[in-house]
PDB file of C-alpha atoms in Angstrom:
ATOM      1  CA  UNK A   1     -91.463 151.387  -6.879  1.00  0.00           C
ATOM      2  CA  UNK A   2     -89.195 152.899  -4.079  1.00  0.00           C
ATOM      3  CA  UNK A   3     -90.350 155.241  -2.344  1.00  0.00           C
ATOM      4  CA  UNK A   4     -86.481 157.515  -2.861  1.00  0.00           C
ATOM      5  CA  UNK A   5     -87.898 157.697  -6.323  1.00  0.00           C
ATOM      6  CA  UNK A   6     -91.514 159.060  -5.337  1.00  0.00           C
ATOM      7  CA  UNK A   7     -90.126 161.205  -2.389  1.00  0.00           C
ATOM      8  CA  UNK A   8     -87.816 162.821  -4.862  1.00  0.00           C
ATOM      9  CA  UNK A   9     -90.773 163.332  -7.823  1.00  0.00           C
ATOM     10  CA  UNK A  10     -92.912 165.226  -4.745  1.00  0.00           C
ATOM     11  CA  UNK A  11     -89.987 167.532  -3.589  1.00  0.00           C
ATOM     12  CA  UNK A  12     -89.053 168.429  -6.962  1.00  0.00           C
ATOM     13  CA  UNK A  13     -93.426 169.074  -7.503  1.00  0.00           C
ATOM     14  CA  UNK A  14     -93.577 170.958  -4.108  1.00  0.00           C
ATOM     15  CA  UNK A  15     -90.388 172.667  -4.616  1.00  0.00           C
ATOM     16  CA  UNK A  16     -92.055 174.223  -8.271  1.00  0.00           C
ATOM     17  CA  UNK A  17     -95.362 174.739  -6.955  1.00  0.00           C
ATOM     18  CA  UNK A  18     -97.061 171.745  -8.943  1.00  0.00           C
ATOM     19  CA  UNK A  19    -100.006 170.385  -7.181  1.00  0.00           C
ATOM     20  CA  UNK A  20    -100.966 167.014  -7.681  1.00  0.00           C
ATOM     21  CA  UNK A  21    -103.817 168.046  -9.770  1.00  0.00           C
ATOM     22  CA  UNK A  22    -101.481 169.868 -11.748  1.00  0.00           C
ATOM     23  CA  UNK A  23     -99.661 166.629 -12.581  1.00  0.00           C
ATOM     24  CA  UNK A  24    -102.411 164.449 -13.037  1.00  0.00           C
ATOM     25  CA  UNK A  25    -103.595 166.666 -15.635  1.00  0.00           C
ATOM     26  CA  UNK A  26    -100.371 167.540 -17.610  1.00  0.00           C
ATOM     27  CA  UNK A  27    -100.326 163.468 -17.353  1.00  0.00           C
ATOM     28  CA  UNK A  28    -103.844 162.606 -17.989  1.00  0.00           C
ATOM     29  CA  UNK A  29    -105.069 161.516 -15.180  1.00  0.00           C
ATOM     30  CA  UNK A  30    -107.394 161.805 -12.141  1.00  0.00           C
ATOM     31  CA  UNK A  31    -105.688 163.271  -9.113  1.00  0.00           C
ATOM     32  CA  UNK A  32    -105.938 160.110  -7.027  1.00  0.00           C
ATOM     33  CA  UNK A  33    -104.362 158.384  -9.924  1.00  0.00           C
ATOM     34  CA  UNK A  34    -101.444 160.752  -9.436  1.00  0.00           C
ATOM     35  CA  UNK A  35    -101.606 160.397  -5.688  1.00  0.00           C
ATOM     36  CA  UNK A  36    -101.188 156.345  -5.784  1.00  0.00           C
ATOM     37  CA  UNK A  37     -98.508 157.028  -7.702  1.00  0.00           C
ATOM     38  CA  UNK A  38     -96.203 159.355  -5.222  1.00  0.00           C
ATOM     39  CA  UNK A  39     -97.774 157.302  -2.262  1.00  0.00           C
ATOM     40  CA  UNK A  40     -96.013 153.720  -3.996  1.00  0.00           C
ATOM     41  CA  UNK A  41     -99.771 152.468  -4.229  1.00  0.00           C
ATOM     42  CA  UNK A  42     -99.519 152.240  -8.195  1.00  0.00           C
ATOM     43  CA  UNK A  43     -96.468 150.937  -9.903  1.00  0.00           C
ATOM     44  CA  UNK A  44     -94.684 153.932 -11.804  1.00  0.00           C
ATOM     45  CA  UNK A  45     -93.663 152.196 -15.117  1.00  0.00           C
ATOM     46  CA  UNK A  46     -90.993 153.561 -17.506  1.00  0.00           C
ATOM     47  CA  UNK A  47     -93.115 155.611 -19.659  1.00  0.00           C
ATOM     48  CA  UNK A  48     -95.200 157.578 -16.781  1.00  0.00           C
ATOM     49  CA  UNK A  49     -91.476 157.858 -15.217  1.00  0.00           C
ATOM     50  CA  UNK A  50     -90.873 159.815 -18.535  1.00  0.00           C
ATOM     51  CA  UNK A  51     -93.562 162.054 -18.446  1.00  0.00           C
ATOM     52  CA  UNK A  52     -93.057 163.125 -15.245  1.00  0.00           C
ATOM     53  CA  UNK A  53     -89.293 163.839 -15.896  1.00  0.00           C
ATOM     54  CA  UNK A  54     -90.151 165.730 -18.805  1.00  0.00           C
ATOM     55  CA  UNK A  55     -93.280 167.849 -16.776  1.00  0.00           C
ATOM     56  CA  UNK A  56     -90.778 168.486 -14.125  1.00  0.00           C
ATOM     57  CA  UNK A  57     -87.977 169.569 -16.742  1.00  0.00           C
ATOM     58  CA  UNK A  58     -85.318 167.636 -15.024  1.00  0.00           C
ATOM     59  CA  UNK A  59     -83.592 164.076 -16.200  1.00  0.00           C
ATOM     60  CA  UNK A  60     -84.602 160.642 -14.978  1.00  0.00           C
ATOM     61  CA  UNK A  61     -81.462 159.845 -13.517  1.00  0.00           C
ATOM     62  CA  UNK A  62     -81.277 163.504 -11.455  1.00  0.00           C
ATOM     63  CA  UNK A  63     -84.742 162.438  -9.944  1.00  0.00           C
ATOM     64  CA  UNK A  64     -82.893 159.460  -8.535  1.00  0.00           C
ATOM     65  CA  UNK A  65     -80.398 161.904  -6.956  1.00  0.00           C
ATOM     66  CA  UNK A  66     -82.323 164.751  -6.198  1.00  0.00           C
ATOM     67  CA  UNK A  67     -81.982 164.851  -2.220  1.00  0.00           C
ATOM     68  CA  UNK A  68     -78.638 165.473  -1.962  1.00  0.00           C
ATOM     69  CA  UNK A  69     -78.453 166.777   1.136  1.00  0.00           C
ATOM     70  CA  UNK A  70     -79.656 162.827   2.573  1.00  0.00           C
ATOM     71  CA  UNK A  71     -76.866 160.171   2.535  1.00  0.00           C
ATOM     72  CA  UNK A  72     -78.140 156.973   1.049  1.00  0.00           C
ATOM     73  CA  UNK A  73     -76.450 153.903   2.283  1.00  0.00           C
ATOM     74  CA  UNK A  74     -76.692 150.211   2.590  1.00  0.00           C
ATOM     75  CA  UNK A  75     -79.941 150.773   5.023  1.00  0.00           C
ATOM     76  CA  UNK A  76     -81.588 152.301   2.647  1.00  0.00           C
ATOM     77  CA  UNK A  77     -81.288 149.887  -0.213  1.00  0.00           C
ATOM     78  CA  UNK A  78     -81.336 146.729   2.072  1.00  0.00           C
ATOM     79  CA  UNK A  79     -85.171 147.612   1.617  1.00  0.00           C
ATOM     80  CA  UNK A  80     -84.881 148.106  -2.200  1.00  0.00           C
ATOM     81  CA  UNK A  81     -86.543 145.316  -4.092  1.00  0.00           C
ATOM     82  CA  UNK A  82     -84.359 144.063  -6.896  1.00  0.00           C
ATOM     83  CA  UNK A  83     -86.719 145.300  -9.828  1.00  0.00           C
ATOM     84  CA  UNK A  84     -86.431 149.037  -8.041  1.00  0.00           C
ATOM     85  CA  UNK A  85     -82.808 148.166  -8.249  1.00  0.00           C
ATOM     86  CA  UNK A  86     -82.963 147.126 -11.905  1.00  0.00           C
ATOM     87  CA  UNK A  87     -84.663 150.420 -12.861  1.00  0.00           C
ATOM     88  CA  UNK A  88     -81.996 152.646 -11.245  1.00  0.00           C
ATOM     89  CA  UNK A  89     -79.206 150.773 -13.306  1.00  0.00           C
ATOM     90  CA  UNK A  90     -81.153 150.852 -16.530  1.00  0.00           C
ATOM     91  CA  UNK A  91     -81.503 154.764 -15.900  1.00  0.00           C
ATOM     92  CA  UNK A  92     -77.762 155.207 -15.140  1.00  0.00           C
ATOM     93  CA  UNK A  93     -76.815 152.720 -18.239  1.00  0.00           C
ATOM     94  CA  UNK A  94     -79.259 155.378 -19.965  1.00  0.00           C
ATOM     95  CA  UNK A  95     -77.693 158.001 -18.767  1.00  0.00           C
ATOM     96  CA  UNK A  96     -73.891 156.808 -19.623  1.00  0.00           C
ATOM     97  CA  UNK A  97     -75.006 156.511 -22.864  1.00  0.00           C
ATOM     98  CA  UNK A  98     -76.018 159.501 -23.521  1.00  0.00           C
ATOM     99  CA  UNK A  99     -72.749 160.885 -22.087  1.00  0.00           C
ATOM    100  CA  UNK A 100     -70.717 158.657 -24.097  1.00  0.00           C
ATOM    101  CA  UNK A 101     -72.545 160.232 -27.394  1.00  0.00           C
ATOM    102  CA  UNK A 102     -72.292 163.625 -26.178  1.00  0.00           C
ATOM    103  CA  UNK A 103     -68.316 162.885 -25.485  1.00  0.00           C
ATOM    104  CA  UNK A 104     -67.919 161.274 -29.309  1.00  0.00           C
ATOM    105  CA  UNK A 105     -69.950 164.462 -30.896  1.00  0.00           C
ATOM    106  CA  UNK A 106     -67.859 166.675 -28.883  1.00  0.00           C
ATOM    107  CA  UNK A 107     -65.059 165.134 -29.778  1.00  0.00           C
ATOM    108  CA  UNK A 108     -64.837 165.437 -33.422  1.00  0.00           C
ATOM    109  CA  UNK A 109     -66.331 168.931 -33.269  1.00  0.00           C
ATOM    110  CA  UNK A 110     -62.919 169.584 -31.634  1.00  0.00           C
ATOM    111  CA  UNK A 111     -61.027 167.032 -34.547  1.00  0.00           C
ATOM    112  CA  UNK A 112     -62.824 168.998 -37.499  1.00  0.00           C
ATOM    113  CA  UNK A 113     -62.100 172.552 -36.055  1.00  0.00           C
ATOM    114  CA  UNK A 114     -58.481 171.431 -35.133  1.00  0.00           C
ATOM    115  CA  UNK A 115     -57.685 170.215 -38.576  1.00  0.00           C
ATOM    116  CA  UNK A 116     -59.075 173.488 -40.494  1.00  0.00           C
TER     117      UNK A 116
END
């Protein structure tokens, strides 16, 4: 997995006071479990990406843009591996679809209070 990803998932830990122990726990597993995982040493699959979104209380595709204060450009993806590339589109196609529902339910909230 790329290490943007993992960088972002420790500053976002550090930044709420989460040790690694911490997370291994909330996730069940042993601390150097955890650690492999923010060092790239263990593949971080959808469903552990999941848990630590939801431990961290913050969405999947925010973790991907966390560090906003770093410019990310074509250097920094020349040494993205397709499948890291893969899982950032799935989590923005997530992510516009979830927008997209959110705009359709808003949307006839405003039709039914508009024709009343």
């Amino acid at each position: 997995m790329s290490d943007i990803l993992t960088k972002s998932i420790r500053k976002i830990r550090e930044s709420k006071g989460y040790s690694q122990e911490y997370m291994a726990q909330e996730m069940n597993l042993s601390q150097r479990a955890y650690s492999k995982i923010e060092n790239c040493e263990t593949k971080l699959d959808w469903e552990k990406l999941k848990i630590i979104s939801k431990i961290l209380e913050i969405e999947i595709g925010d973790l991907i843009n966390y560090d906003k204060n770093s410019k990310i450009n074509h250097h920094d993806f020349k040494h993205t591996s397709s499948s890291d590339l893969a899982v950032f589109i799935s989590l923005y196609e997530d992510r516009i679809l979830r927008i997209e529902k959110e705009m359709d339910f808003l949307r006839e909230i405003v039709l039914n209070n508009t024709q009343h």
